[in-house]
Amino acid sequence: MTGQDIMGFVAGAFVTCSLVPQIIRVFKLKSAREISILFTGLMLVGILMWLGYGISKSLFPVILWNAIGAVLVFTLLFGKLRYGK
Amino acid sequence: MTGQDIMGFVAGAFVTCSLVPQIIRVFKLKSAREISILFTGLMLVGILMWLGYGISKSLFPVILWNAIGAVLVFTLLFGKLRYGK
């Protein structure tokens, strides 16, 4: 693994893991009024496309983190639909 | 530009632009209680690292969208610090 790959792994870890405290916050407060539905929807579509980009270019960190990210954003979208407004 | 590059551009457009309605929502509601500070902070660090990864691998869509994303997440962090609890 090159230094670049390691940087990609760590970068993806930060971005993807950032969603975890946001999801926890929504489910703990049982409120998602301030969360934009467009934010979660557009991000989900975009992450699925990054996943396709990563697969087509064999960029392993891009594939890994976007696969996990898709699950997390889907969870946040679920929270928004359940607790939003 | 290859089809892969186009997919990267469009994917990045979705993920990065998803932040815009979220920022608008926080500044419109003048409230960011539900936004996690860890979410914005970790995402900002991660995006800056993706920017470094993109530069080191000359992945133009990764560079472009993460540069714009950094500005947007910084704006959201500013909103959180101003309106959050």
JSON list of C-alpha atoms in Angstrom, two decimals:
[
{"chain": "A", "resi": 1, "resn": "MET", "atom": "CA", "xyz": [0.00, 0.00, 0.00]},
{"chain": "A", "resi": 2, "resn": "THR", "atom": "CA", "xyz": [1.40, 3.40, -0.96]},
{"chain": "A", "resi": 3, "resn": "GLY", "atom": "CA", "xyz": [1.40, 6.56, 1.15]},
{"chain": "A", "resi": 4, "resn": "GLN", "atom": "CA", "xyz": [-1.32, 7.91, -1.14]},
{"chain": "A", "resi": 5, "resn": "ASP", "atom": "CA", "xyz": [-3.51, 4.89, -0.44]},
{"chain": "A", "resi": 6, "resn": "ILE", "atom": "CA", "xyz": [-3.02, 5.40, 3.30]},
{"chain": "A", "resi": 7, "resn": "MET", "atom": "CA", "xyz": [-4.01, 9.08, 2.94]},
{"chain": "A", "resi": 8, "resn": "GLY", "atom": "CA", "xyz": [-7.14, 8.01, 1.04]},
{"chain": "A", "resi": 9, "resn": "PHE", "atom": "CA", "xyz": [-8.01, 5.50, 3.74]},
{"chain": "A", "resi": 10, "resn": "VAL", "atom": "CA", "xyz": [-7.60, 8.01, 6.55]},
{"chain": "A", "resi": 11, "resn": "ALA", "atom": "CA", "xyz": [-9.45, 10.76, 4.63]},
{"chain": "A", "resi": 12, "resn": "GLY", "atom": "CA", "xyz": [-12.35, 8.41, 3.97]},
{"chain": "A", "resi": 13, "resn": "ALA", "atom": "CA", "xyz": [-12.37, 7.30, 7.59]},
{"chain": "A", "resi": 14, "resn": "PHE", "atom": "CA", "xyz": [-12.81, 10.93, 8.72]},
{"chain": "A", "resi": 15, "resn": "VAL", "atom": "CA", "xyz": [-15.53, 11.83, 6.21]},
{"chain": "A", "resi": 16, "resn": "THR", "atom": "CA", "xyz": [-17.47, 8.58, 6.61]},
{"chain": "A", "resi": 17, "resn": "CYS", "atom": "CA", "xyz": [-17.14, 8.39, 10.41]},
{"chain": "A", "resi": 18, "resn": "SER", "atom": "CA", "xyz": [-18.27, 12.03, 10.67]},
{"chain": "A", "resi": 19, "resn": "LEU", "atom": "CA", "xyz": [-21.76, 10.75, 9.81]},
{"chain": "A", "resi": 20, "resn": "VAL", "atom": "CA", "xyz": [-21.87, 8.54, 12.93]},
{"chain": "A", "resi": 21, "resn": "PRO", "atom": "CA", "xyz": [-22.14, 11.36, 15.55]},
{"chain": "A", "resi": 22, "resn": "GLN", "atom": "CA", "xyz": [-24.70, 13.10, 13.29]},
{"chain": "A", "resi": 23, "resn": "ILE", "atom": "CA", "xyz": [-26.85, 9.96, 13.15]},
{"chain": "A", "resi": 24, "resn": "ILE", "atom": "CA", "xyz": [-26.49, 9.44, 16.93]},
{"chain": "A", "resi": 25, "resn": "ARG", "atom": "CA", "xyz": [-27.54, 13.07, 17.52]},
{"chain": "A", "resi": 26, "resn": "VAL", "atom": "CA", "xyz": [-30.70, 12.78, 15.43]},
{"chain": "A", "resi": 27, "resn": "PHE", "atom": "CA", "xyz": [-31.76, 9.49, 17.03]},
{"chain": "A", "resi": 28, "resn": "LYS", "atom": "CA", "xyz": [-30.91, 10.73, 20.54]},
{"chain": "A", "resi": 29, "resn": "LEU", "atom": "CA", "xyz": [-32.79, 14.03, 20.16]},
{"chain": "A", "resi": 30, "resn": "LYS", "atom": "CA", "xyz": [-35.55, 12.19, 18.23]},
{"chain": "A", "resi": 31, "resn": "SER", "atom": "CA", "xyz": [-35.65, 15.32, 16.10]},
{"chain": "A", "resi": 32, "resn": "ALA", "atom": "CA", "xyz": [-34.44, 16.02, 12.58]},
{"chain": "A", "resi": 33, "resn": "ARG", "atom": "CA", "xyz": [-36.21, 19.26, 11.76]},
{"chain": "A", "resi": 34, "resn": "GLU", "atom": "CA", "xyz": [-32.95, 21.03, 10.96]},
{"chain": "A", "resi": 35, "resn": "ILE", "atom": "CA", "xyz": [-31.66, 18.21, 8.76]},
{"chain": "A", "resi": 36, "resn": "SER", "atom": "CA", "xyz": [-32.35, 18.98, 5.12]},
{"chain": "A", "resi": 37, "resn": "ILE", "atom": "CA", "xyz": [-34.04, 16.16, 3.20]},
{"chain": "A", "resi": 38, "resn": "LEU", "atom": "CA", "xyz": [-32.29, 17.41, 0.05]},
{"chain": "A", "resi": 39, "resn": "PHE", "atom": "CA", "xyz": [-28.96, 17.11, 1.89]},
{"chain": "A", "resi": 40, "resn": "THR", "atom": "CA", "xyz": [-29.51, 13.45, 2.74]},
{"chain": "A", "resi": 41, "resn": "GLY", "atom": "CA", "xyz": [-31.09, 12.57, -0.63]},
{"chain": "A", "resi": 42, "resn": "LEU", "atom": "CA", "xyz": [-28.49, 14.25, -2.85]},
{"chain": "A", "resi": 43, "resn": "MET", "atom": "CA", "xyz": [-25.66, 12.90, -0.71]},
{"chain": "A", "resi": 44, "resn": "LEU", "atom": "CA", "xyz": [-26.99, 9.34, -0.98]},
{"chain": "A", "resi": 45, "resn": "VAL", "atom": "CA", "xyz": [-27.14, 9.56, -4.80]},
{"chain": "A", "resi": 46, "resn": "GLY", "atom": "CA", "xyz": [-23.67, 11.13, -4.92]},
{"chain": "A", "resi": 47, "resn": "ILE", "atom": "CA", "xyz": [-22.11, 8.51, -2.65]},
{"chain": "A", "resi": 48, "resn": "LEU", "atom": "CA", "xyz": [-23.54, 5.69, -4.78]},
{"chain": "A", "resi": 49, "resn": "MET", "atom": "CA", "xyz": [-21.99, 7.39, -7.83]},
{"chain": "A", "resi": 50, "resn": "TRP", "atom": "CA", "xyz": [-18.60, 7.75, -6.11]},
{"chain": "A", "resi": 51, "resn": "LEU", "atom": "CA", "xyz": [-18.86, 4.03, -5.38]},
{"chain": "A", "resi": 52, "resn": "GLY", "atom": "CA", "xyz": [-19.29, 3.39, -9.12]},
{"chain": "A", "resi": 53, "resn": "TYR", "atom": "CA", "xyz": [-16.35, 5.72, -9.87]},
{"chain": "A", "resi": 54, "resn": "GLY", "atom": "CA", "xyz": [-14.16, 3.91, -7.34]},
{"chain": "A", "resi": 55, "resn": "ILE", "atom": "CA", "xyz": [-15.08, 0.50, -8.75]},
{"chain": "A", "resi": 56, "resn": "SER", "atom": "CA", "xyz": [-14.42, 1.62, -12.35]},
{"chain": "A", "resi": 57, "resn": "LYS", "atom": "CA", "xyz": [-10.98, 3.03, -11.41]},
{"chain": "A", "resi": 58, "resn": "SER", "atom": "CA", "xyz": [-10.17, 0.31, -8.82]},
{"chain": "A", "resi": 59, "resn": "LEU", "atom": "CA", "xyz": [-9.63, 2.91, -6.09]},
{"chain": "A", "resi": 60, "resn": "PHE", "atom": "CA", "xyz": [-9.98, 0.71, -3.02]},
{"chain": "A", "resi": 61, "resn": "PRO", "atom": "CA", "xyz": [-10.34, 3.47, -0.37]},
{"chain": "A", "resi": 62, "resn": "VAL", "atom": "CA", "xyz": [-12.99, 5.18, -2.52]},
{"chain": "A", "resi": 63, "resn": "ILE", "atom": "CA", "xyz": [-14.91, 1.89, -2.80]},
{"chain": "A", "resi": 64, "resn": "LEU", "atom": "CA", "xyz": [-14.63, 0.98, 0.89]},
{"chain": "A", "resi": 65, "resn": "TRP", "atom": "CA", "xyz": [-15.66, 4.29, 2.41]},
{"chain": "A", "resi": 66, "resn": "ASN", "atom": "CA", "xyz": [-18.43, 5.05, -0.04]},
{"chain": "A", "resi": 67, "resn": "ALA", "atom": "CA", "xyz": [-19.95, 1.61, 0.53]},
{"chain": "A", "resi": 68, "resn": "ILE", "atom": "CA", "xyz": [-20.00, 2.24, 4.30]},
{"chain": "A", "resi": 69, "resn": "GLY", "atom": "CA", "xyz": [-21.04, 5.87, 3.72]},
{"chain": "A", "resi": 70, "resn": "ALA", "atom": "CA", "xyz": [-24.06, 4.79, 1.66]},
{"chain": "A", "resi": 71, "resn": "VAL", "atom": "CA", "xyz": [-25.33, 2.69, 4.60]},
{"chain": "A", "resi": 72, "resn": "LEU", "atom": "CA", "xyz": [-24.77, 5.59, 7.03]},
{"chain": "A", "resi": 73, "resn": "VAL", "atom": "CA", "xyz": [-26.47, 8.23, 4.86]},
{"chain": "A", "resi": 74, "resn": "PHE", "atom": "CA", "xyz": [-29.37, 5.84, 4.30]},
{"chain": "A", "resi": 75, "resn": "THR", "atom": "CA", "xyz": [-29.68, 5.58, 8.10]},
{"chain": "A", "resi": 76, "resn": "LEU", "atom": "CA", "xyz": [-29.64, 9.39, 8.42]},
{"chain": "A", "resi": 77, "resn": "LEU", "atom": "CA", "xyz": [-32.31, 9.65, 5.71]},
{"chain": "A", "resi": 78, "resn": "PHE", "atom": "CA", "xyz": [-34.39, 7.13, 7.67]},
{"chain": "A", "resi": 79, "resn": "GLY", "atom": "CA", "xyz": [-33.94, 9.30, 10.79]},
{"chain": "A", "resi": 80, "resn": "LYS", "atom": "CA", "xyz": [-35.02, 12.40, 8.84]},
{"chain": "A", "resi": 81, "resn": "LEU", "atom": "CA", "xyz": [-38.12, 10.64, 7.49]},
{"chain": "A", "resi": 82, "resn": "ARG", "atom": "CA", "xyz": [-38.97, 9.38, 10.98]},
{"chain": "A", "resi": 83, "resn": "TYR", "atom": "CA", "xyz": [-38.19, 12.46, 13.09]},
{"chain": "A", "resi": 84, "resn": "GLY", "atom": "CA", "xyz": [-38.09, 15.36, 10.60]},
{"chain": "A", "resi": 85, "resn": "LYS", "atom": "CA", "xyz": [-40.53, 18.24, 11.05]},
{"chain": "B", "resi": 1, "resn": "MET", "atom": "CA", "xyz": [-12.30, 13.37, -20.53]},
{"chain": "B", "resi": 2, "resn": "THR", "atom": "CA", "xyz": [-13.25, 9.72, -20.01]},
{"chain": "B", "resi": 3, "resn": "GLY", "atom": "CA", "xyz": [-16.62, 8.35, -18.92]},
{"chain": "B", "resi": 4, "resn": "GLN", "atom": "CA", "xyz": [-15.07, 7.62, -15.53]},
{"chain": "B", "resi": 5, "resn": "ASP", "atom": "CA", "xyz": [-14.02, 11.25, -15.14]},
{"chain": "B", "resi": 6, "resn": "ILE", "atom": "CA", "xyz": [-17.55, 12.36, -15.99]},
{"chain": "B", "resi": 7, "resn": "MET", "atom": "CA", "xyz": [-18.96, 9.96, -13.38]},
{"chain": "B", "resi": 8, "resn": "GLY", "atom": "CA", "xyz": [-16.54, 11.41, -10.81]},
{"chain": "B", "resi": 9, "resn": "PHE", "atom": "CA", "xyz": [-17.58, 14.94, -11.71]},
{"chain": "B", "resi": 10, "resn": "VAL", "atom": "CA", "xyz": [-21.28, 14.18, -11.41]},
{"chain": "B", "resi": 11, "resn": "ALA", "atom": "CA", "xyz": [-20.82, 12.15, -8.19]},
{"chain": "B", "resi": 12, "resn": "GLY", "atom": "CA", "xyz": [-18.85, 15.00, -6.62]},
{"chain": "B", "resi": 13, "resn": "ALA", "atom": "CA", "xyz": [-21.45, 17.51, -7.77]},
{"chain": "B", "resi": 14, "resn": "PHE", "atom": "CA", "xyz": [-24.17, 15.57, -5.93]},
{"chain": "B", "resi": 15, "resn": "VAL", "atom": "CA", "xyz": [-22.21, 15.08, -2.69]},
{"chain": "B", "resi": 16, "resn": "THR", "atom": "CA", "xyz": [-20.82, 18.63, -2.58]},
{"chain": "B", "resi": 17, "resn": "CYS", "atom": "CA", "xyz": [-24.04, 20.35, -3.65]},
{"chain": "B", "resi": 18, "resn": "SER", "atom": "CA", "xyz": [-25.96, 18.34, -1.03]},
{"chain": "B", "resi": 19, "resn": "LEU", "atom": "CA", "xyz": [-24.31, 20.60, 1.57]},
{"chain": "B", "resi": 20, "resn": "VAL", "atom": "CA", "xyz": [-25.91, 23.72, 0.07]},
{"chain": "B", "resi": 21, "resn": "PRO", "atom": "CA", "xyz": [-29.55, 23.01, 1.14]},
{"chain": "B", "resi": 22, "resn": "GLN", "atom": "CA", "xyz": [-28.22, 21.92, 4.57]},
{"chain": "B", "resi": 23, "resn": "ILE", "atom": "CA", "xyz": [-26.39, 25.23, 5.02]},
{"chain": "B", "resi": 24, "resn": "ILE", "atom": "CA", "xyz": [-29.44, 27.18, 3.77]},
{"chain": "B", "resi": 25, "resn": "ARG", "atom": "CA", "xyz": [-31.65, 25.29, 6.26]},
{"chain": "B", "resi": 26, "resn": "VAL", "atom": "CA", "xyz": [-29.43, 26.10, 9.25]},
{"chain": "B", "resi": 27, "resn": "PHE", "atom": "CA", "xyz": [-29.12, 29.78, 8.35]},
{"chain": "B", "resi": 28, "resn": "LYS", "atom": "CA", "xyz": [-32.84, 30.08, 7.55]},
{"chain": "B", "resi": 29, "resn": "LEU", "atom": "CA", "xyz": [-33.98, 28.40, 10.78]},
{"chain": "B", "resi": 30, "resn": "LYS", "atom": "CA", "xyz": [-31.18, 30.21, 12.67]},
{"chain": "B", "resi": 31, "resn": "SER", "atom": "CA", "xyz": [-30.85, 26.97, 14.59]},
{"chain": "B", "resi": 32, "resn": "ALA", "atom": "CA", "xyz": [-28.25, 24.22, 14.51]},
{"chain": "B", "resi": 33, "resn": "ARG", "atom": "CA", "xyz": [-28.97, 22.32, 17.70]},
{"chain": "B", "resi": 34, "resn": "GLU", "atom": "CA", "xyz": [-29.42, 19.04, 15.81]},
{"chain": "B", "resi": 35, "resn": "ILE", "atom": "CA", "xyz": [-26.23, 19.47, 13.79]},
{"chain": "B", "resi": 36, "resn": "SER", "atom": "CA", "xyz": [-23.39, 17.55, 15.41]},
{"chain": "B", "resi": 37, "resn": "ILE", "atom": "CA", "xyz": [-20.20, 19.55, 15.93]},
{"chain": "B", "resi": 38, "resn": "LEU", "atom": "CA", "xyz": [-18.23, 16.31, 15.55]},
{"chain": "B", "resi": 39, "resn": "PHE", "atom": "CA", "xyz": [-19.94, 15.77, 12.18]},
{"chain": "B", "resi": 40, "resn": "THR", "atom": "CA", "xyz": [-18.84, 19.13, 10.81]},
{"chain": "B", "resi": 41, "resn": "GLY", "atom": "CA", "xyz": [-15.37, 19.00, 12.39]},
{"chain": "B", "resi": 42, "resn": "LEU", "atom": "CA", "xyz": [-14.47, 15.45, 11.30]},
{"chain": "B", "resi": 43, "resn": "MET", "atom": "CA", "xyz": [-15.89, 16.05, 7.83]},
{"chain": "B", "resi": 44, "resn": "LEU", "atom": "CA", "xyz": [-13.82, 19.20, 7.38]},
{"chain": "B", "resi": 45, "resn": "VAL", "atom": "CA", "xyz": [-10.60, 17.35, 8.31]},
{"chain": "B", "resi": 46, "resn": "GLY", "atom": "CA", "xyz": [-11.55, 14.43, 6.05]},
{"chain": "B", "resi": 47, "resn": "ILE", "atom": "CA", "xyz": [-12.36, 16.64, 3.07]},
{"chain": "B", "resi": 48, "resn": "LEU", "atom": "CA", "xyz": [-9.01, 18.44, 3.39]},
{"chain": "B", "resi": 49, "resn": "MET", "atom": "CA", "xyz": [-7.32, 15.02, 3.38]},
{"chain": "B", "resi": 50, "resn": "TRP", "atom": "CA", "xyz": [-9.28, 13.89, 0.28]},
{"chain": "B", "resi": 51, "resn": "LEU", "atom": "CA", "xyz": [-8.06, 17.10, -1.33]},
{"chain": "B", "resi": 52, "resn": "GLY", "atom": "CA", "xyz": [-4.47, 16.04, -0.59]},
{"chain": "B", "resi": 53, "resn": "TYR", "atom": "CA", "xyz": [-5.20, 12.54, -1.92]},
{"chain": "B", "resi": 54, "resn": "GLY", "atom": "CA", "xyz": [-6.70, 13.97, -5.12]},
{"chain": "B", "resi": 55, "resn": "ILE", "atom": "CA", "xyz": [-3.73, 16.31, -5.65]},
{"chain": "B", "resi": 56, "resn": "SER", "atom": "CA", "xyz": [-1.20, 13.50, -5.07]},
{"chain": "B", "resi": 57, "resn": "LYS", "atom": "CA", "xyz": [-2.98, 11.20, -7.55]},
{"chain": "B", "resi": 58, "resn": "SER", "atom": "CA", "xyz": [-3.96, 14.00, -9.99]},
{"chain": "B", "resi": 59, "resn": "LEU", "atom": "CA", "xyz": [-7.65, 13.07, -9.74]},
{"chain": "B", "resi": 60, "resn": "PHE", "atom": "CA", "xyz": [-9.20, 16.30, -11.00]},
{"chain": "B", "resi": 61, "resn": "PRO", "atom": "CA", "xyz": [-12.83, 15.67, -9.89]},
{"chain": "B", "resi": 62, "resn": "VAL", "atom": "CA", "xyz": [-11.59, 14.70, -6.41]},
{"chain": "B", "resi": 63, "resn": "ILE", "atom": "CA", "xyz": [-9.58, 17.94, -6.21]},
{"chain": "B", "resi": 64, "resn": "LEU", "atom": "CA", "xyz": [-12.34, 20.19, -7.55]},
{"chain": "B", "resi": 65, "resn": "TRP", "atom": "CA", "xyz": [-15.21, 18.97, -5.39]},
{"chain": "B", "resi": 66, "resn": "ASN", "atom": "CA", "xyz": [-13.23, 18.61, -2.20]},
{"chain": "B", "resi": 67, "resn": "ALA", "atom": "CA", "xyz": [-11.91, 22.16, -2.57]},
{"chain": "B", "resi": 68, "resn": "ILE", "atom": "CA", "xyz": [-15.48, 23.47, -2.91]},
{"chain": "B", "resi": 69, "resn": "GLY", "atom": "CA", "xyz": [-16.67, 21.02, -0.21]},
{"chain": "B", "resi": 70, "resn": "ALA", "atom": "CA", "xyz": [-14.10, 22.36, 2.26]},
{"chain": "B", "resi": 71, "resn": "VAL", "atom": "CA", "xyz": [-15.52, 25.88, 1.87]},
{"chain": "B", "resi": 72, "resn": "LEU", "atom": "CA", "xyz": [-19.10, 24.61, 2.29]},
{"chain": "B", "resi": 73, "resn": "VAL", "atom": "CA", "xyz": [-18.37, 22.47, 5.37]},
{"chain": "B", "resi": 74, "resn": "PHE", "atom": "CA", "xyz": [-16.49, 25.40, 6.89]},
{"chain": "B", "resi": 75, "resn": "THR", "atom": "CA", "xyz": [-19.62, 27.51, 6.35]},
{"chain": "B", "resi": 76, "resn": "LEU", "atom": "CA", "xyz": [-21.77, 24.83, 8.02]},
{"chain": "B", "resi": 77, "resn": "LEU", "atom": "CA", "xyz": [-19.33, 24.68, 10.96]},
{"chain": "B", "resi": 78, "resn": "PHE", "atom": "CA", "xyz": [-19.62, 28.47, 11.23]},
{"chain": "B", "resi": 79, "resn": "GLY", "atom": "CA", "xyz": [-23.43, 28.10, 11.29]},
{"chain": "B", "resi": 80, "resn": "LYS", "atom": "CA", "xyz": [-23.17, 25.45, 14.00]},
{"chain": "B", "resi": 81, "resn": "LEU", "atom": "CA", "xyz": [-20.89, 27.64, 16.13]},
{"chain": "B", "resi": 82, "resn": "ARG", "atom": "CA", "xyz": [-23.21, 30.61, 15.65]},
{"chain": "B", "resi": 83, "resn": "TYR", "atom": "CA", "xyz": [-26.63, 28.96, 16.05]},
{"chain": "B", "resi": 84, "resn": "GLY", "atom": "CA", "xyz": [-25.97, 25.62, 17.74]},
{"chain": "B", "resi": 85, "resn": "LYS", "atom": "CA", "xyz": [-26.99, 25.47, 21.42]}
]
